[in-house]
Amino acid sequence: MALQCGIVGLPNVGKSTLFNCLSNAKAQAANFPFCTIEPNVGVITVPDERLNKLAELVKPQRILPTTVEIVDIAGLVKGASKGEGLGNKFLANIRETDAILHVLRCFDDENVTHVDGSVNPVRDKEIIDYELQLKDLETIEARIQKVQKQAKTGGDKVAKQTYDILLKYKDALEQGKAARSVQFDTKDEQKIAHELFLLTSKPVMYVCNVDEKSAVNGNKYVDMVREAVKDENAEILVVAGKTESDIAELETYEDRQLFLEEAGLTESGVARLIRAAYDLLNLQTYFTAGVQEVRAWTFEKGWKAPQCAGVIHTDFEKGFIRAEVIKYEDFINYGSEAAVKEAGKLSVEGKEYVAQDGDIMHFRFNV
C-alpha cells in the first residue's frame, strides 16, 4: 500500500535533517536552499510495541513490521505558484502525496540562515499556505469554466453537483482558508471533491522543529503555531531535529534510551512522528501470528475483512470465505491461539466485518 506523507516547508527549516533521522537515507542537509531537488523517498518501519509482545508469546522465526513512505520535498519560496524557485516541481511532487508533514522552524540559531531573515513560524506557514491556496484557486477556476455552462443549462446532475462544490471551494480559498475546511455530507459530493485532488484538501500535521531545551514543553514559537492553527483541525508535533540527529548517530539501543532520559523524553520524536504520519494517512494495523512469522499488515480505517485479506494476496480477497479474528488484548491475556479458542474468544467473521486496529486475523479462502 504505497501511501505517502510529504515533508514540506521553507528552505532551512530542518526538513532533510528530519528525513535523515527517519530513514537513515542521507539526504544532503546543507545550509542553503534547494539542497533537496529530487524528492527523496524513505520506506520507514512503524514502531509498534504490540508486534514485539506478540513475538514474545509466539516465538516466530521472523518478525515483520509494517511501513510508511515519507517523501522529502524541495523547499518552497514565495511565488512558487507562479514557478519561482523550484515551485512547479514542488507543487507536482506534493500533489502526488496523500498527506503533508509541514515542518516549521521554531528555534533560534545564528549559524543557520533563514530565507526571510528572521524566525517566525506563523509567517512561514502562511507563505506555504498562500502558495498552495493560489494553485488550488487556479485549478478551481479552470474547472468552473469547463462545467459552468453544462451545470446551468443542461440536466446533468453530476455537472450541477460539481459546479456547486467548486463554488464552495472557491469561496473558502478566496477567504484564505484551506480546501480541507470545506465539508461535504453525501458520499457523491465527497467523491467529486476527492477527485479534484486539491493541494490544500490533504490532511496536514505541523511539525515544530525546536532546540533541545524545548523538546519536552515547546517554546514561544510553538505557542504561536498552536494559536495560529487552533481552528484548522490539524495536529501539531514538537520535535527537536538536532537532538534526533544526535540520537540517530548512537550505535546501541541502550545508549539511545540513556540519551532520551537525559533529555527528559520517554521516546524519540522520530518514533512519534512515524506513528503520527501513519495515523494522518488514516492507516491501521492488523496482525498475523504463527511460528513462521509474526507480521503487521497495513489497512485503511473502515476496510472490511476481504479488503484486508487482499493486502496479503489478491487471491485471498477474490476467494474470501471467512476471517478468524482474535482481539489483541485476548491473545496477550490468554497467551496463545489455542488458549484463546478454548476460552471461546475467537470469532468467525464474514464479508461485512469491519476490521479493527490490532485484530489478529487468519483468513480462509478458496480460489
XYZ file of N, CA, C and O in Angstrom, residues 94-267:
696
model
N 4.235 17.502 -4.409
C 3.307 17.490 -3.275
C 1.941 16.959 -3.701
O 1.247 16.308 -2.933
N 1.555 17.188 -4.950
C 0.262 16.694 -5.449
C 0.205 15.171 -5.417
O -0.860 14.573 -5.264
N 1.362 14.523 -5.542
C 1.409 13.057 -5.590
C 1.354 12.417 -4.207
O 1.212 11.210 -4.083
N 1.511 13.216 -3.141
C 1.471 12.646 -1.792
C 0.030 12.619 -1.265
O -0.852 13.282 -1.790
N -0.176 11.830 -0.200
C -1.521 11.650 0.358
C -1.764 12.495 1.596
O -2.903 12.715 1.993
N -0.691 12.938 2.239
C -0.804 13.780 3.437
C 0.472 14.604 3.549
O 1.483 14.294 2.920
N 0.406 15.662 4.354
C 1.505 16.620 4.427
C 2.028 16.741 5.852
O 1.260 16.935 6.803
N 3.347 16.616 5.997
C 4.034 16.939 7.246
C 4.720 18.285 7.020
O 5.722 18.367 6.308
N 4.153 19.336 7.577
C 4.635 20.700 7.328
C 5.603 21.087 8.445
O 5.199 21.338 9.575
N 6.896 21.128 8.124
C 7.925 21.430 9.125
C 8.078 22.940 9.267
O 8.258 23.661 8.279
N 8.013 23.410 10.516
C 8.149 24.828 10.816
C 9.359 25.049 11.717
O 9.545 24.319 12.700
N 10.164 26.032 11.381
C 11.340 26.336 12.202
C 10.909 27.072 13.462
O 10.379 28.183 13.400
N 11.145 26.442 14.601
C 10.786 27.020 15.894
C 12.012 27.089 16.797
O 11.949 26.778 17.989
N 13.144 27.430 16.240
C 14.383 27.551 17.008
C 15.198 28.734 16.497
O 15.104 29.116 15.326
N 16.004 29.301 17.385
C 16.948 30.364 17.021
C 18.326 29.753 16.837
O 18.765 28.944 17.670
N 18.997 30.112 15.762
C 20.375 29.671 15.531
C 21.000 30.598 14.496
O 20.641 30.555 13.315
N 21.916 31.444 14.968
C 22.521 32.430 14.063
C 23.382 31.789 12.981
O 23.713 32.420 11.983
N 23.722 30.497 13.168
C 24.541 29.793 12.174
C 23.718 29.182 11.046
O 24.268 28.678 10.074
N 22.401 29.163 11.201
C 21.531 28.622 10.151
C 20.683 29.768 9.609
O 19.820 30.299 10.310
N 20.938 30.143 8.377
C 20.245 31.298 7.803
C 18.767 31.007 7.589
O 18.365 29.859 7.411
N 17.965 32.049 7.618
C 16.539 31.933 7.301
C 16.292 32.722 6.027
O 16.754 33.858 5.898
N 15.559 32.135 5.087
C 15.373 32.788 3.792
C 14.680 34.144 3.900
O 14.832 34.995 3.039
N 13.907 34.350 4.991
C 13.245 35.647 5.168
C 13.883 36.476 6.279
O 13.297 37.461 6.740
N 15.059 36.052 6.749
C 15.848 36.893 7.647
C 15.547 36.792 9.122
O 16.330 37.269 9.938
N 14.419 36.197 9.510
C 14.087 36.086 10.934
C 13.223 34.850 11.169
O 12.620 34.315 10.236
N 13.175 34.414 12.429
C 12.382 33.226 12.771
C 10.956 33.647 13.105
O 10.721 34.418 14.033
N 10.002 33.147 12.324
C 8.584 33.412 12.556
C 7.789 32.277 11.918
O 7.434 32.336 10.738
N 7.507 31.214 12.682
C 6.865 30.026 12.098
C 5.481 30.283 11.524
O 5.078 29.634 10.562
N 4.732 31.238 12.108
C 3.388 31.526 11.601
C 3.480 32.175 10.222
O 2.740 31.814 9.294
N 4.411 33.125 10.061
C 4.631 33.734 8.741
C 5.050 32.669 7.730
O 4.550 32.627 6.601
N 5.969 31.770 8.144
C 6.447 30.706 7.247
C 5.296 29.805 6.811
O 5.178 29.440 5.636
N 4.453 29.452 7.780
C 3.281 28.614 7.487
C 2.378 29.307 6.473
O 1.910 28.688 5.506
N 2.151 30.597 6.690
C 1.245 31.341 5.813
C 1.797 31.479 4.397
O 1.027 31.503 3.435
N 3.123 31.538 4.263
C 3.735 31.607 2.923
C 3.374 30.358 2.123
O 2.912 30.431 0.978
N 3.557 29.196 2.747
C 3.257 27.938 2.047
C 1.757 27.785 1.845
O 1.299 27.391 0.767
N 0.970 28.112 2.874
C -0.488 28.054 2.734
C -0.942 28.890 1.534
O -1.762 28.446 0.720
N -0.424 30.099 1.448
C -0.818 31.036 0.394
C -0.493 30.488 -0.986
O -1.324 30.535 -1.908
N 0.712 29.931 -1.141
C 1.119 29.396 -2.444
C 0.256 28.201 -2.849
O -0.154 28.067 -4.006
N -0.038 27.339 -1.889
C -0.869 26.164 -2.184
C -2.313 26.583 -2.484
O -2.957 26.038 -3.383
N -2.801 27.564 -1.734
C -4.162 28.059 -1.975
C -4.279 28.724 -3.348
O -5.276 28.537 -4.052
N -3.251 29.481 -3.741
C -3.251 30.109 -5.069
C -3.328 29.063 -6.172
O -4.058 29.219 -7.145
N -2.551 27.999 -6.003
C -2.540 26.930 -7.013
C -3.901 26.238 -7.070
O -4.414 25.927 -8.152
N -4.492 25.996 -5.899
C -5.822 25.377 -5.852
C -6.872 26.274 -6.494
O -7.765 25.807 -7.206
N -6.778 27.577 -6.241
C -7.731 28.533 -6.814
C -7.629 28.528 -8.339
O -8.650 28.567 -9.049
N -6.412 28.430 -8.822
C -6.179 28.341 -10.275
C -6.849 27.088 -10.842
O -7.522 27.133 -11.881
N -6.691 25.967 -10.139
C -7.313 24.699 -10.547
C -8.835 24.820 -10.554
O -9.509 24.396 -11.502
N -9.389 25.407 -9.475
C -10.839 25.548 -9.321
C -11.425 26.429 -10.434
O -12.443 26.087 -11.051
N -10.778 27.543 -10.696
C -11.300 28.477 -11.699
C -11.295 27.861 -13.098
O -12.209 28.079 -13.891
N -10.272 27.065 -13.384
C -10.210 26.372 -14.679
C -11.345 25.359 -14.802
O -11.974 25.233 -15.865
N -11.646 24.646 -13.695
C -12.728 23.651 -13.722
C -14.094 24.325 -13.818
O -14.999 23.805 -14.476
N -14.253 25.463 -13.161
C -15.529 26.198 -13.227
C -15.848 26.573 -14.672
O -16.985 26.425 -15.140
N -14.853 27.052 -15.393
C -15.049 27.428 -16.800
C -15.519 26.239 -17.637
O -16.325 26.389 -18.550
N -15.032 25.033 -17.271
C -15.383 23.832 -18.045
C -16.813 23.366 -17.787
O -17.495 22.904 -18.693
N -17.272 23.462 -16.527
C -18.582 22.861 -16.188
C -19.717 23.871 -16.041
O -20.880 23.482 -15.957
N -19.389 25.168 -16.028
C -20.396 26.189 -15.728
C -21.609 26.132 -16.661
O -22.757 26.067 -16.213
N -21.361 26.117 -17.948
C -22.451 26.122 -18.927
C -23.304 24.867 -18.803
O -24.539 24.921 -18.802
N -22.634 23.733 -18.685
C -23.315 22.439 -18.572
C -24.180 22.388 -17.311
O -25.295 21.856 -17.313
N -23.661 22.945 -16.232
C -24.377 22.914 -14.954
C -25.608 23.808 -14.967
O -26.636 23.482 -14.366
N -25.534 24.928 -15.681
C -26.629 25.899 -15.660
C -27.710 25.624 -16.692
O -28.877 25.926 -16.477
N -27.342 25.022 -17.834
C -28.318 24.860 -18.915
C -28.762 23.416 -19.135
O -29.864 23.174 -19.608
N -27.916 22.473 -18.809
C -28.249 21.064 -19.071
C -28.908 20.406 -17.878
O -29.069 20.999 -16.818
N -29.258 19.164 -18.058
C -29.876 18.402 -16.971
C -28.887 17.453 -16.328
O -29.293 16.440 -15.745
N -27.594 17.770 -16.466
C -26.538 16.897 -15.938
C -26.411 17.105 -14.427
O -25.904 18.124 -13.961
N -26.874 16.108 -13.676
C -26.868 16.208 -12.213
C -25.447 16.302 -11.657
O -25.166 17.082 -10.740
N -24.541 15.498 -12.220
C -23.142 15.483 -11.742
C -22.472 16.831 -12.002
O -21.746 17.360 -11.155
N -22.733 17.405 -13.186
C -22.164 18.714 -13.526
C -22.659 19.778 -12.542
O -21.888 20.632 -12.094
N -23.948 19.713 -12.177
C -24.514 20.667 -11.215
C -23.873 20.497 -9.837
O -23.503 21.485 -9.190
N -23.727 19.240 -9.413
C -23.088 18.964 -8.126
C -21.645 19.473 -8.120
O -21.194 20.102 -7.164
N -20.933 19.158 -9.216
C -19.524 19.565 -9.328
C -19.404 21.080 -9.278
O -18.539 21.624 -8.578
N -20.294 21.765 -9.988
C -20.266 23.233 -10.030
C -20.489 23.816 -8.632
O -19.768 24.735 -8.202
N -21.462 23.271 -7.898
C -21.745 23.751 -6.538
C -20.541 23.536 -5.609
O -20.206 24.398 -4.783
N -19.908 22.377 -5.752
C -18.727 22.062 -4.939
C -17.585 23.030 -5.262
O -16.915 23.558 -4.369
N -17.388 23.281 -6.545
C -16.328 24.201 -6.978
C -16.548 25.604 -6.411
O -15.604 26.268 -5.974
N -17.805 26.041 -6.398
C -18.108 27.380 -5.865
C -17.827 27.460 -4.361
O -17.325 28.481 -3.866
N -18.136 26.379 -3.639
C -17.858 26.356 -2.193
C -16.353 26.427 -1.938
O -15.893 27.148 -1.048
N -15.601 25.668 -2.725
C -14.140 25.699 -2.590
C -13.588 27.084 -2.943
O -12.718 27.614 -2.260
N -14.123 27.676 -4.022
C -13.653 28.997 -4.465
C -13.871 30.032 -3.362
O -12.978 30.842 -3.059
N -15.036 29.981 -2.747
C -15.361 30.929 -1.679
C -14.387 30.785 -0.505
O -13.875 31.785 0.026
N -14.110 29.533 -0.099
C -13.191 29.284 1.026
C -11.777 29.752 0.703
O -11.132 30.432 1.511
N -11.293 29.405 -0.496
C -9.929 29.757 -0.890
C -9.749 31.271 -0.998
O -8.707 31.812 -0.616
N -10.763 31.959 -1.495
C -10.683 33.422 -1.600
C -10.675 34.098 -0.229
O -10.212 35.230 -0.098
N -11.162 33.365 0.787
C -11.105 33.880 2.158
C -9.800 33.492 2.861
O -9.612 33.782 4.048
N -8.891 32.840 2.111
C -7.615 32.425 2.694
C -7.700 31.154 3.508
O -6.828 30.869 4.337
N -8.761 30.354 3.283
C -8.925 29.091 4.002
C -8.482 27.927 3.125
O -8.556 28.004 1.899
N -8.057 26.842 3.765
C -7.683 25.630 3.030
C -8.936 24.898 2.555
O -10.001 25.007 3.163
N -8.784 24.130 1.471
C -9.915 23.346 0.959
C -10.410 22.345 1.999
O -11.597 22.021 2.036
N -9.510 21.869 2.875
C -9.920 20.883 3.881
C -10.910 21.461 4.891
O -11.540 20.710 5.642
N -11.057 22.794 4.921
C -12.015 23.411 5.839
C -13.451 23.275 5.347
O -14.398 23.509 6.089
N -13.622 22.877 4.074
C -14.961 22.716 3.494
C -15.392 21.251 3.655
O -14.674 20.338 3.235
N -16.539 21.032 4.252
C -17.035 19.682 4.497
C -18.246 19.386 3.617
O -19.073 20.266 3.368
N -18.338 18.133 3.154
C -19.474 17.699 2.336
C -20.149 16.515 3.010
O -19.493 15.659 3.598
N -21.482 16.467 2.889
C -22.261 15.487 3.640
C -22.433 14.152 2.929
O -22.318 13.091 3.546
N -22.722 14.193 1.636
C -23.057 12.947 0.942
C -21.817 12.289 0.340
O -20.812 12.959 0.061
N -21.909 10.985 0.115
C -20.784 10.245 -0.475
C -20.506 10.707 -1.898
O -19.351 10.734 -2.328
N -21.559 11.056 -2.626
C -21.382 11.543 -4.002
C -20.566 12.835 -4.010
O -19.652 13.006 -4.819
N -20.911 13.742 -3.107
C -20.181 15.014 -3.014
C -18.730 14.769 -2.609
O -17.801 15.365 -3.174
N -18.535 13.894 -1.636
C -17.179 13.587 -1.158
C -16.329 12.986 -2.266
O -15.140 13.295 -2.385
N -16.957 12.149 -3.097
C -16.237 11.516 -4.206
C -15.801 12.568 -5.239
O -14.646 12.579 -5.686
N -16.713 13.462 -5.592
C -16.390 14.526 -6.562
C -15.287 15.427 -6.006
O -14.329 15.776 -6.707
N -15.412 15.781 -4.727
C -14.418 16.656 -4.085
C -13.044 15.988 -4.074
O -12.030 16.633 -4.376
N -13.004 14.708 -3.745
C -11.730 13.970 -3.687
C -11.054 13.939 -5.054
O -9.826 14.062 -5.161
N -11.859 13.785 -6.111
C -11.303 13.651 -7.463
C -10.767 14.967 -8.033
O -10.184 14.988 -9.113
N -10.937 16.068 -7.290
C -10.337 17.343 -7.706
C -8.846 17.404 -7.343
O -8.098 18.213 -7.886
N -8.420 16.546 -6.391
C -7.014 16.438 -5.976
C -6.411 17.794 -5.609
O -5.328 18.155 -6.072
N -7.128 18.536 -4.790
C -6.632 19.853 -4.384
C -5.506 19.702 -3.361
O -5.542 18.819 -2.490
N -4.527 20.588 -3.455
C -3.357 20.522 -2.577
C -3.732 20.782 -1.122
O -3.215 20.133 -0.215
N -4.638 21.750 -0.907
C -4.970 22.113 0.476
C -6.105 21.264 1.060
O -6.585 21.536 2.155
N -6.534 20.233 0.318
C -7.531 19.311 0.875
C -6.847 18.149 1.607
O -7.490 17.402 2.330
N -5.539 18.013 1.427
C -4.804 16.910 2.056
C -4.712 17.122 3.561
O -4.566 18.263 4.028
N -4.802 16.040 4.347
C -4.609 16.186 5.795
C -3.194 16.687 6.081
O -2.249 16.331 5.376
N -3.054 17.512 7.125
C -1.752 18.119 7.415
C -1.413 17.992 8.895
O -2.292 18.024 9.757
N -0.130 17.810 9.166
C 0.393 17.872 10.532
C 1.527 18.881 10.553
O 2.398 18.850 9.689
N 1.484 19.787 11.526
C 2.556 20.774 11.662
C 3.616 20.215 12.613
O 3.312 19.880 13.761
N 4.836 20.102 12.099
C 5.956 19.586 12.891
C 6.814 20.773 13.307
O 7.471 21.401 12.470
N 6.768 21.102 14.596
C 7.552 22.232 15.108
C 8.954 21.751 15.447
O 9.143 20.970 16.390
N 9.934 22.190 14.667
C 11.323 21.800 14.878
C 11.955 22.766 15.883
O 12.155 23.937 15.581
N 12.244 22.251 17.091
C 12.707 23.106 18.190
C 14.147 22.764 18.586
O 14.715 21.772 18.115
N 14.720 23.579 19.479
C 16.040 23.260 20.031
C 15.877 22.235 21.152
O 14.772 21.931 21.589
N 17.022 21.703 21.635
C 16.982 20.598 22.596
C 16.233 20.958 23.870
O 15.436 20.167 24.382
N 16.456 22.167 24.397
C 15.835 22.517 25.684
C 14.322 22.701 25.570
O 13.613 22.730 26.575
N 13.811 22.798 24.328
C 12.364 22.972 24.122
C 11.673 21.676 23.702
O 10.483 21.680 23.391
N 12.428 20.553 23.694
C 11.899 19.285 23.158
C 10.712 18.752 23.948
O 9.827 18.105 23.389
N 10.674 19.033 25.270
C 9.610 18.476 26.109
C 8.393 19.399 26.153
O 7.261 18.975 25.909
N 8.615 20.680 26.454
C 7.494 21.594 26.689
C 7.259 22.611 25.579
O 6.346 23.440 25.670
N 8.075 22.576 24.507
C 7.917 23.550 23.445
C 8.491 24.903 23.850
O 9.238 25.020 24.824
N 8.129 25.963 23.115
C 8.634 27.305 23.402
C 7.659 28.350 22.857
O 6.550 28.000 22.423
N 8.072 29.609 22.849
C 7.165 30.682 22.408
C 6.745 30.509 20.949
O 5.626 30.848 20.563
N 7.646 29.952 20.130
C 7.330 29.756 18.715
C 6.251 28.683 18.547
O 5.336 28.821 17.727
N 6.355 27.614 19.333
C 5.342 26.541 19.295
C 3.984 27.097 19.737
O 2.952 26.775 19.148
N 4.008 27.931 20.769
C 2.759 28.553 21.240
C 2.117 29.398 20.136
O 0.889 29.415 19.978
N 2.960 30.095 19.360
C 2.462 30.895 18.238
C 1.756 30.003 17.206
O 0.694 30.336 16.704
N 2.366 28.850 16.932
C 1.800 27.919 15.946
C 0.472 27.360 16.464
O -0.515 27.304 15.731
N 0.452 26.960 17.738
C -0.790 26.418 18.324
C -1.940 27.412 18.188
O -3.057 27.037 17.846
N -1.658 28.664 18.473
C -2.686 29.695 18.386
C -3.143 29.882 16.930
O -4.339 30.023 16.654
N -2.181 29.820 15.999
C -2.487 30.072 14.581
C -3.322 28.962 13.949
O -4.092 29.214 13.028
N -3.168 27.718 14.436
C -3.846 26.585 13.770
C -5.005 26.022 14.598
O -5.556 24.978 14.251
N -5.412 26.735 15.654
C -6.407 26.182 16.576
C -7.747 25.866 15.901
O -8.487 24.996 16.365
N -8.057 26.556 14.795
C -9.335 26.323 14.109
C -9.183 25.463 12.853
O -10.120 25.341 12.072
N -8.017 24.872 12.660
C -7.723 24.184 11.397
C -8.008 22.695 11.378
O -7.861 22.056 10.364
N -8.300 22.111 12.520
C -8.462 20.657 12.576
C -7.187 19.956 12.117
O -7.202 19.011 11.340
N -6.037 20.467 12.598
C -4.733 19.903 12.235
C -3.974 19.526 13.498
O -4.180 20.099 14.569
N -3.107 18.546 13.380
C -2.294 18.092 14.505
C -1.002 18.906 14.581
O -0.522 19.441 13.584
N -0.424 18.979 15.794
C 0.889 19.601 15.992
C 1.791 18.605 16.710
O 1.365 17.950 17.665
N 3.025 18.485 16.247
C 4.002 17.612 16.876
C 5.275 18.414 17.110
O 5.738 19.129 16.219
N 5.836 18.323 18.319
C 7.074 19.038 18.648
C 8.238 18.060 18.594
O 8.235 17.028 19.279
N 9.237 18.369 17.777
C 10.403 17.500 17.591
C 11.666 18.363 17.587
O 11.689 19.424 16.959
N 12.700 17.902 18.286
C 13.996 18.584 18.254
C 14.874 17.894 17.219
O 15.480 16.854 17.498
N 14.920 18.455 16.024
C 15.614 17.807 14.908
C 17.081 17.527 15.174
O 17.586 16.442 14.874
N 17.791 18.502 15.774
C 19.219 18.320 16.053
C 19.425 17.198 17.071
O 20.316 16.355 16.934
N 18.564 17.151 18.093
C 18.639 16.091 19.101
C 18.391 14.731 18.468
O 19.089 13.753 18.752
N 17.368 14.663 17.586
C 17.059 13.409 16.899
C 18.241 12.950 16.038
O 18.532 11.761 15.932
N 18.928 13.910 15.438
C 20.101 13.605 14.623
C 21.207 13.013 15.487
O 21.884 12.047 15.096
N 21.401 13.582 16.686
C 22.409 13.050 17.613
C 22.051 11.634 18.066
O 22.913 10.759 18.172
N 20.758 11.401 18.337
C 20.297 10.065 18.760
C 20.563 9.042 17.660
O 21.013 7.922 17.914
N 20.294 9.437 16.417
C 20.465 8.524 15.271
C 21.917 8.092 15.104
O 22.195 7.029 14.540
N 22.852 8.910 15.598
C 24.277 8.579 15.467
C 24.710 7.489 16.452
O 25.735 6.841 16.266
N 23.947 7.307 17.531
C 24.333 6.342 18.569
C 24.123 4.914 18.085
O 23.151 4.605 17.411
N 25.044 4.035 18.488
C 25.065 2.666 17.955
C 24.034 1.746 18.613
O 23.379 0.968 17.949
N 23.913 1.808 19.951
C 23.102 0.808 20.652
C 21.782 1.384 21.160
O 21.655 2.592 21.396
N 20.826 0.492 21.351
C 19.512 0.859 21.887
C 19.671 1.461 23.288
O 19.021 2.449 23.623
N 20.558 0.863 24.096
C 20.769 1.338 25.469
C 21.283 2.768 25.480
O 20.837 3.597 26.285
N 22.239 3.074 24.587
C 22.782 4.432 24.515
C 21.698 5.434 24.106
O 21.630 6.545 24.639
N 20.854 5.015 23.172
C 19.793 5.910 22.700
C 18.789 6.190 23.823
O 18.342 7.313 24.000
N 18.440 5.136 24.591
C 17.494 5.302 25.697
C 18.071 6.209 26.782
O 17.359 7.045 27.343
N 19.376 6.051 27.055
C 20.040 6.880 28.060
C 20.021 8.347 27.630
O 19.745 9.252 28.435
N 20.285 8.587 26.345
C 20.272 9.943 25.786
C 18.881 10.557 25.951
O 18.741 11.709 26.360
N 17.857 9.764 25.639
C 16.471 10.251 25.758
C 16.135 10.619 27.201
O 15.526 11.658 27.462
N 16.528 9.761 28.133
C 16.245 10.020 29.551
C 16.907 11.314 30.007
O 16.306 12.109 30.731
N 18.151 11.524 29.568
C 18.875 12.739 29.951
C 18.207 13.987 29.371
O 18.277 15.066 29.955
N 17.553 13.810 28.206
C 16.855 14.941 27.578
C 15.433 15.103 28.113
O 14.708 16.016 27.711
N 15.026 14.207 29.040
C 13.690 14.289 29.637
C 12.594 13.715 28.765
O 11.414 14.033 28.930
N 12.964 12.838 27.805
C 11.998 12.260 26.873
C 11.796 10.774 27.156
O 12.729 10.075 27.562
N 10.589 10.287 26.930
C 10.312 8.862 27.122
C 10.553 8.059 25.848
O 10.852 6.878 25.892
N 10.397 8.701 24.696
C 10.695 8.062 23.414
C 11.131 9.130 22.426
O 10.919 10.325 22.638
